[in-house]
Short mmCIF file of C-alpha atoms in Angstrom, two decimals:
data_model
loop_
_atom_site.label_atom_id
_atom_site.label_comp_id
_atom_site.label_asym_id
_atom_site.label_seq_id
_atom_site.Cartn_x
_atom_site.Cartn_y
_atom_site.Cartn_z
CA MET A 1025 -36.50 -30.41 0.50
CA SER A 1026 -37.99 -29.73 3.95
CA ILE A 1027 -38.40 -26.29 5.52
CA THR A 1028 -36.46 -27.48 8.58
CA TYR A 1029 -33.53 -28.46 6.40
CA LEU A 1030 -33.54 -25.09 4.66
CA LYS A 1031 -33.64 -23.23 7.96
CA LEU A 1032 -30.44 -25.02 8.97
CA ALA A 1033 -28.72 -25.04 5.59
CA ILE A 1034 -28.95 -21.33 4.78
CA PRO A 1035 -27.31 -20.01 8.02
CA ALA A 1036 -24.68 -22.77 7.79
CA ALA A 1037 -23.82 -21.74 4.24
CA LEU A 1038 -23.47 -18.08 5.25
CA ILE A 1039 -21.25 -18.95 8.22
CA GLY A 1040 -19.10 -21.02 5.90
CA LEU A 1041 -18.55 -17.97 3.71
CA LEU A 1042 -17.09 -15.87 6.55
CA PRO A 1043 -13.54 -17.30 6.59
CA ALA A 1044 -13.52 -17.75 2.82
CA THR A 1045 -14.55 -14.20 1.91
CA PRO A 1046 -11.31 -12.37 2.95
CA ALA A 1047 -9.11 -15.04 1.37
CA ALA A 1048 -10.95 -14.78 -1.91
CA ALA A 1049 -10.76 -10.98 -1.91
CA ASP A 1050 -7.01 -10.93 -1.14
CA VAL A 1051 -6.18 -11.91 -4.72
CA SER A 1052 -6.60 -8.28 -5.86
CA PRO A 1053 -3.03 -7.02 -6.48
CA PHE A 1054 -1.50 -3.61 -5.82
CA PHE A 1055 1.40 -2.33 -7.92
CA PHE A 1056 2.95 1.10 -8.25
CA THR A 1057 6.03 2.31 -10.12
CA THR A 1058 7.53 5.63 -11.15
CA GLY A 1059 9.47 3.96 -13.96
CA THR A 1060 13.16 3.50 -14.77
CA PRO A 1061 15.86 6.10 -14.00
CA ASP A 1062 16.01 9.07 -16.38
CA GLY A 1063 19.59 10.11 -15.55
CA LYS A 1064 18.72 13.69 -14.58
CA ILE A 1065 19.86 13.68 -10.94
CA ALA A 1066 21.10 11.41 -8.15
CA THR A 1067 20.48 12.31 -4.52
CA LEU A 1068 22.19 11.02 -1.37
CA SER A 1069 20.09 8.71 0.82
CA ARG A 1070 22.15 7.01 3.53
CA THR A 1071 21.90 5.95 7.15
CA ALA A 1072 24.04 7.60 9.80
CA SER A 1073 27.45 5.98 10.30
CA PRO A 1074 30.75 7.08 11.92
CA GLY A 1075 31.72 10.44 10.41
CA LYS A 1076 28.62 10.56 8.17
CA LEU A 1077 25.39 12.47 8.79
CA GLU A 1078 22.14 10.72 7.99
CA THR A 1079 20.73 12.07 4.71
CA GLU A 1080 17.21 11.28 3.54
CA THR A 1081 15.46 11.53 0.17
CA ALA A 1082 11.72 10.82 -0.17
CA ASP A 1083 9.19 10.54 -3.00
CA ASP A 1084 5.42 10.03 -2.89
CA PHE A 1085 2.70 7.57 -3.95
CA VAL A 1086 -0.99 7.06 -3.21
CA THR A 1087 -3.23 4.19 -2.14
CA THR A 1088 -6.91 4.40 -3.06
CA HIS A 1089 -8.06 1.45 -0.91
CA ALA A 1090 -6.84 -0.35 2.20
CA THR A 1091 -3.55 -1.87 1.04
CA ASP A 1092 -0.83 -4.18 2.38
CA ILE A 1093 2.62 -3.29 0.98
CA THR A 1094 4.67 -6.49 0.90
CA SER A 1095 7.73 -5.55 -1.18
CA ALA A 1096 9.52 -2.66 -2.87
CA THR A 1097 12.33 -1.83 -5.26
CA PHE A 1098 14.45 1.29 -5.60
CA THR A 1099 17.32 2.09 -7.94
CA GLY A 1100 20.37 4.28 -7.51
CA LEU A 1101 24.12 4.64 -7.74
CA ILE A 1102 26.74 3.12 -5.47
CA VAL A 1103 29.67 5.54 -5.67
CA ASP A 1104 33.22 6.18 -4.43
CA GLY A 1105 34.43 2.69 -5.33
CA ALA A 1106 31.99 0.79 -3.11
CA THR A 1107 30.25 -2.37 -4.34
CA THR A 1108 27.11 -4.27 -3.40
CA ALA A 1109 29.26 -6.40 -1.08
CA ASP A 1110 29.73 -3.31 1.11
CA VAL A 1111 25.99 -2.87 1.78
CA SER A 1112 25.42 -3.58 5.49
CA GLN A 1113 21.95 -2.14 6.04
CA VAL A 1114 18.79 -1.05 4.24
CA GLU A 1115 16.11 0.95 6.01
CA ILE A 1116 12.69 2.03 4.70
CA GLU A 1117 10.51 4.70 6.29
CA LEU A 1118 7.04 5.99 5.36
CA TYR A 1119 5.88 9.57 5.97
CA HIS A 1120 2.54 11.29 5.69
CA VAL A 1121 2.21 14.62 3.92
CA PHE A 1122 2.80 17.71 6.11
CA PRO A 1123 1.23 18.87 8.46
CA VAL A 1124 0.31 15.34 9.66
CA ASP A 1125 2.80 14.00 12.27
CA SER A 1126 4.44 17.45 12.40
CA VAL A 1127 4.79 20.65 14.41
CA ASN A 1128 2.61 23.27 12.72
CA PRO A 1129 3.32 26.09 12.06
CA PRO A 1130 6.86 25.04 11.05
CA ASP A 1131 10.04 26.79 12.19
CA GLY A 1132 10.64 28.79 8.98
CA ARG A 1133 14.06 27.32 8.16
CA VAL A 1134 13.00 26.32 4.62
CA LYS A 1135 11.10 28.13 1.86
CA THR A 1136 7.97 26.05 2.32
CA ARG A 1137 6.66 22.90 3.96
CA MET A 1138 3.56 22.67 1.79
CA ASN A 1139 3.36 19.16 0.25
CA SER A 1140 6.55 18.04 2.02
CA PRO A 1141 6.97 14.83 4.01
CA SER A 1142 5.96 15.19 7.65
CA ASP A 1143 8.42 15.82 10.49
CA ASN A 1144 8.21 12.23 11.72
CA ASN A 1145 7.72 8.86 10.03
CA PHE A 1146 4.68 6.73 10.87
CA ALA A 1147 6.13 3.35 9.78
CA ALA A 1148 9.62 1.90 9.36
CA ALA A 1149 11.42 -1.35 8.57
CA ASP A 1150 15.15 -2.01 9.14
CA SER A 1151 17.19 -4.95 7.88
CA LEU A 1152 19.34 -4.87 11.04
CA LEU A 1153 16.21 -5.49 13.10
CA GLY A 1154 15.02 -8.34 10.88
CA GLN A 1155 12.06 -6.27 9.65
CA LEU A 1156 13.00 -6.63 5.99
CA SER A 1157 15.26 -8.65 3.73
CA PHE A 1158 16.90 -7.37 0.58
CA GLN A 1159 18.76 -8.44 -2.52
CA THR A 1160 20.78 -6.32 -4.94
CA ARG A 1161 20.98 -6.49 -8.71
CA VAL A 1162 23.61 -4.61 -10.70
CA ILE A 1163 21.90 -3.06 -13.72
CA SER A 1164 24.97 -1.28 -15.12
CA SER A 1165 28.59 -1.20 -14.03
CA SER A 1166 28.75 2.49 -14.99
CA PHE A 1167 25.85 4.94 -15.09
CA THR A 1168 26.09 8.75 -15.07
CA ALA A 1169 23.53 11.17 -13.66
CA ALA A 1170 23.73 14.73 -15.00
CA ASN A 1171 23.58 16.34 -11.55
CA SER A 1172 23.73 15.37 -7.89
CA VAL A 1173 22.84 16.53 -4.38
CA VAL A 1174 25.15 15.14 -1.70
CA ASN A 1175 26.42 17.73 0.78
CA GLY A 1176 24.64 20.89 -0.34
CA ILE A 1177 21.51 20.62 1.81
CA ASN A 1178 21.17 23.93 3.62
CA ALA A 1179 18.59 25.97 5.51
CA PHE A 1180 16.94 29.07 4.04
CA PRO A 1181 18.18 31.47 2.61
CA ASN A 1182 21.15 29.33 1.48
CA GLN A 1183 19.13 26.45 0.10
CA PHE A 1184 20.02 27.02 -3.56
CA THR A 1185 23.33 25.47 -4.69
CA GLY A 1186 22.52 24.40 -8.27
CA GLY A 1187 23.63 20.88 -7.34
CA GLU A 1188 27.08 19.36 -7.18
CA GLY A 1189 27.53 18.25 -10.76
CA ALA A 1190 27.51 14.99 -12.67
CA VAL A 1191 28.20 11.75 -10.82
CA THR A 1192 29.04 8.26 -12.07
CA GLY A 1193 28.67 4.98 -10.24
CA GLU A 1194 27.42 1.42 -10.33
CA GLU A 1195 23.67 1.36 -11.07
CA VAL A 1196 22.02 -1.00 -8.59
CA GLN A 1197 18.44 -2.06 -7.97
CA PHE A 1198 17.50 -3.02 -4.41
CA ASN A 1199 14.71 -5.60 -4.06
CA VAL A 1200 13.14 -5.43 -0.61
CA THR A 1201 10.69 -7.82 1.06
CA PHE A 1202 9.01 -6.73 4.29
CA THR A 1203 8.79 -9.31 7.09
CA THR A 1204 5.48 -7.75 8.13
CA PRO A 1205 3.65 -5.80 5.43
CA PHE A 1206 3.06 -2.06 5.76
CA VAL A 1207 -0.69 -1.71 6.29
CA LEU A 1208 -2.11 1.47 4.74
CA GLY A 1209 -5.55 2.93 4.33
CA THR A 1210 -6.57 5.33 1.59
CA ASP A 1211 -3.59 7.66 1.84
CA HIS A 1212 -0.93 9.86 0.26
CA VAL A 1213 2.48 8.71 1.51
CA PHE A 1214 6.20 9.42 1.05
CA PHE A 1215 8.57 6.46 0.56
CA ARG A 1216 12.09 6.97 1.96
CA PRO A 1217 14.85 4.34 1.44
CA GLU A 1218 18.33 4.51 2.96
CA VAL A 1219 21.44 2.39 2.38
CA ASN A 1220 24.44 1.97 4.68
CA LEU A 1221 27.79 1.47 2.94
CA GLY A 1222 29.86 2.64 5.90
CA SER A 1223 33.22 4.14 5.00
CA ALA A 1224 33.30 2.34 1.63
CA GLY A 1225 31.06 4.80 -0.21
CA ASP A 1226 27.54 6.20 -0.53
CA PHE A 1227 24.19 5.46 -2.15
CA LEU A 1228 22.56 8.11 -4.38
CA TRP A 1229 18.93 7.54 -5.36
CA LEU A 1230 18.31 8.12 -9.08
CA SER A 1231 15.51 10.29 -10.47
CA ALA A 1232 12.66 8.97 -12.62
CA PRO A 1233 10.42 10.70 -15.19
CA LYS A 1234 8.09 13.43 -13.99
CA PRO A 1235 5.28 13.29 -14.85
CA ILE A 1236 5.03 9.53 -14.58
CA VAL A 1237 4.22 8.05 -17.98
CA ALA A 1238 1.95 5.03 -18.62
CA PRO A 1239 2.33 2.05 -18.62
CA ASP A 1240 3.96 3.03 -15.34
CA THR A 1241 1.64 4.41 -12.63
CA PRO A 1242 0.72 8.08 -13.09
CA PHE A 1243 -1.62 9.57 -10.49
CA VAL A 1244 -3.30 12.87 -9.77
CA GLY A 1245 -1.46 14.94 -7.17
CA ASP A 1246 2.02 13.53 -7.82
CA LEU A 1247 4.41 15.67 -5.76
CA GLN A 1248 8.23 15.71 -6.03
CA THR A 1249 11.33 14.47 -4.24
CA TRP A 1250 12.38 16.16 -1.02
CA THR A 1251 15.59 15.81 0.98
CA ARG A 1252 17.05 16.63 4.40
CA THR A 1253 19.91 15.86 6.73
CA ASP A 1254 19.24 14.53 10.23
CA GLY A 1255 21.53 14.86 13.24
CA PRO A 1256 23.48 17.63 14.99
CA GLY A 1257 23.11 20.90 13.07
CA ALA A 1258 20.99 19.20 10.39
CA LEU A 1259 17.97 20.45 8.45
CA ALA A 1260 15.51 18.05 10.16
CA PRO A 1261 12.67 18.21 11.00
CA ASP A 1262 12.39 20.32 7.82
CA TRP A 1263 12.74 19.18 4.20
CA SER A 1264 13.83 20.97 1.00
CA ARG A 1265 12.59 20.34 -2.54
CA ILE A 1266 15.44 18.95 -4.64
CA GLY A 1267 14.28 20.33 -7.98
CA THR A 1268 12.66 23.57 -6.83
CA ASP A 1269 14.71 24.78 -3.83
CA ILE A 1270 18.18 23.28 -4.32
CA THR A 1271 18.81 22.97 -8.08
CA ASP A 1272 16.05 24.91 -9.88
CA GLN A 1273 16.10 22.08 -12.47
CA GLY A 1274 13.12 20.04 -11.35
CA PRO A 1275 10.77 18.94 -10.09
CA PHE A 1276 11.91 15.30 -10.00
CA ASN A 1277 10.54 11.90 -9.11
CA ALA A 1278 12.69 9.02 -7.83
CA ALA A 1279 12.97 5.47 -9.22
CA PHE A 1280 11.01 3.00 -7.08
CA SER A 1281 8.15 0.51 -7.13
CA LEU A 1282 5.79 -1.05 -4.58
CA THR A 1283 3.92 -4.36 -4.62
CA GLY A 1284 1.17 -5.68 -2.37
CA THR A 1285 -2.51 -6.57 -2.12
CA VAL A 1286 -5.68 -4.53 -1.90
CA VAL A 1287 -7.52 -5.50 1.28
CA PRO A 1288 -11.35 -5.46 1.19
CA GLU A 1289 -12.98 -2.98 3.56
CA PRO A 1290 -15.20 -4.43 6.33
CA SER A 1291 -18.18 -2.78 4.62
CA THR A 1292 -17.35 -4.77 1.47
CA TRP A 1293 -17.48 -8.05 3.39
CA ALA A 1294 -20.77 -7.01 4.99
CA MET A 1295 -22.32 -6.20 1.61
CA MET A 1296 -21.15 -9.53 0.19
CA LEU A 1297 -22.70 -11.45 3.10
CA LEU A 1298 -25.94 -9.49 2.81
CA GLY A 1299 -26.02 -10.33 -0.88
CA PHE A 1300 -25.52 -14.04 -0.21
CA GLY A 1301 -28.13 -13.86 2.55
CA GLY A 1302 -30.61 -12.31 0.13
CA LEU A 1303 -29.97 -15.03 -2.44
CA GLY A 1304 -30.45 -17.68 0.24
CA TYR A 1305 -33.74 -16.13 1.35
CA VAL A 1306 -35.04 -16.01 -2.23
CA ALA A 1307 -34.11 -19.66 -2.70
CA PHE A 1308 -35.85 -20.51 0.57
CA ARG A 1309 -39.07 -18.73 -0.46
CA ARG A 1310 -39.09 -20.36 -3.88
CA THR A 1311 -38.50 -23.83 -2.46
CA ARG A 1312 -41.18 -23.37 0.17
CA GLY A 1313 -43.72 -22.20 -2.41
CA SER A 1314 -42.86 -25.07 -4.72
CA GLY A 1315 -43.10 -27.59 -1.91
CA CYS A 1316 -46.55 -26.43 -0.79
CA SER A 1317 -48.03 -26.45 -4.27
CA SER A 1318 -46.73 -29.93 -5.09
CA GLY A 1319 -47.45 -31.48 -1.70
CA PHE A 1320 -43.77 -32.28 -1.01
CA SER A 1321 -43.24 -30.05 2.03
CA GLU A 1322 -43.78 -31.39 5.52
CA GLU A 1323 -46.68 -29.03 6.24
CA GLY A 1324 -48.29 -29.64 2.84
CA GLY A 1325 -47.97 -33.41 3.25
CA ASP A 1326 -49.62 -33.31 6.70
CA ARG A 1327 -52.57 -31.33 5.35
CA LYS A 1328 -53.13 -33.84 2.53
CA LYS A 1329 -53.07 -36.77 4.96
CA ARG A 1330 -55.59 -35.10 7.27
CA ALA A 1331 -57.93 -34.30 4.34
CA GLN A 1332 -57.72 -37.90 3.11
CA LYS A 1333 -58.60 -39.26 6.59
CA LEU A 1334 -61.63 -36.94 6.75
CA ARG A 1335 -62.86 -38.12 3.35
CA THR A 1336 -62.47 -41.78 4.44
CA LEU A 1337 -64.41 -41.20 7.66
CA GLU A 1338 -67.17 -39.40 5.77
CA SER A 1339 -67.40 -42.30 3.33
CA ILE A 1340 -67.73 -44.88 6.16
CA SER A 1341 -70.33 -42.73 7.89
CA ASN A 1342 -72.34 -42.41 4.70
CA ARG A 1343 -72.27 -46.20 4.13
CA GLY A 1344 -73.45 -46.79 7.73
CA SER A 1345 -76.38 -44.42 7.42
CA ALA A 1346 -77.43 -45.99 4.19
#
């Protein structure tokens, strides 16, 4: 193999790797789940609609690398006689942990904002805007949670209510696919789903085991569910802890899962290309050395030809002088 060929082949091979490297790395999956509902509590999480105040419940997860979130599930109760046919809207929002995206210091209307969701979301997807699609799956026609938080979401010092008692409804899992994935870095994030049932009823998000138990996805720093109302006279921008401030029965997690892909960092791509470049250089050096010693390289071949011509000329000259 000639040196000229190697000089062209090695850069061409490295360039060829550039578009292939991200595609190959995208196969690394991301999955997170808190597990199945434990029946301890169900908490209102609905969009605003005529005569109904928006009420939000949020629970947290972490990403340890750059991650694209492509789909999600969450499980709760549809109550007051509504059915899955009455669902007209699903909205998902993501929040950082306070004080990011927030006014700090806070206004003092709740016991604490430490480890709460931030004032404002940093990402959102709404089925009415075509930003997500969803399907529903009825898990049980009748499921009972031992306690509930629906209307009793109040500012300090009236935050404690003990909850509003047991609630029974249709247990439903929502399967959500995002039109455009949520793109996250290494982060600690709150996931907040809402369901619009209009006047037909409400959606209450069911709790999940805390701490999270393997083979589900336990993680260090797992926080708890928080809730708030949003609108005229509401608790927003503040949040209250469901298990610690409102019921004194927690803390709780909420039943949800997330699926996506781990995206390689630019530095990872660079290291991979440097590694391939190093291998190419080693191969080049070995081939060059082998070619020179065996006489198969262009430069080595030229030197042998010149030496042979000199020996021939010397032989002719010697015969002439003799």
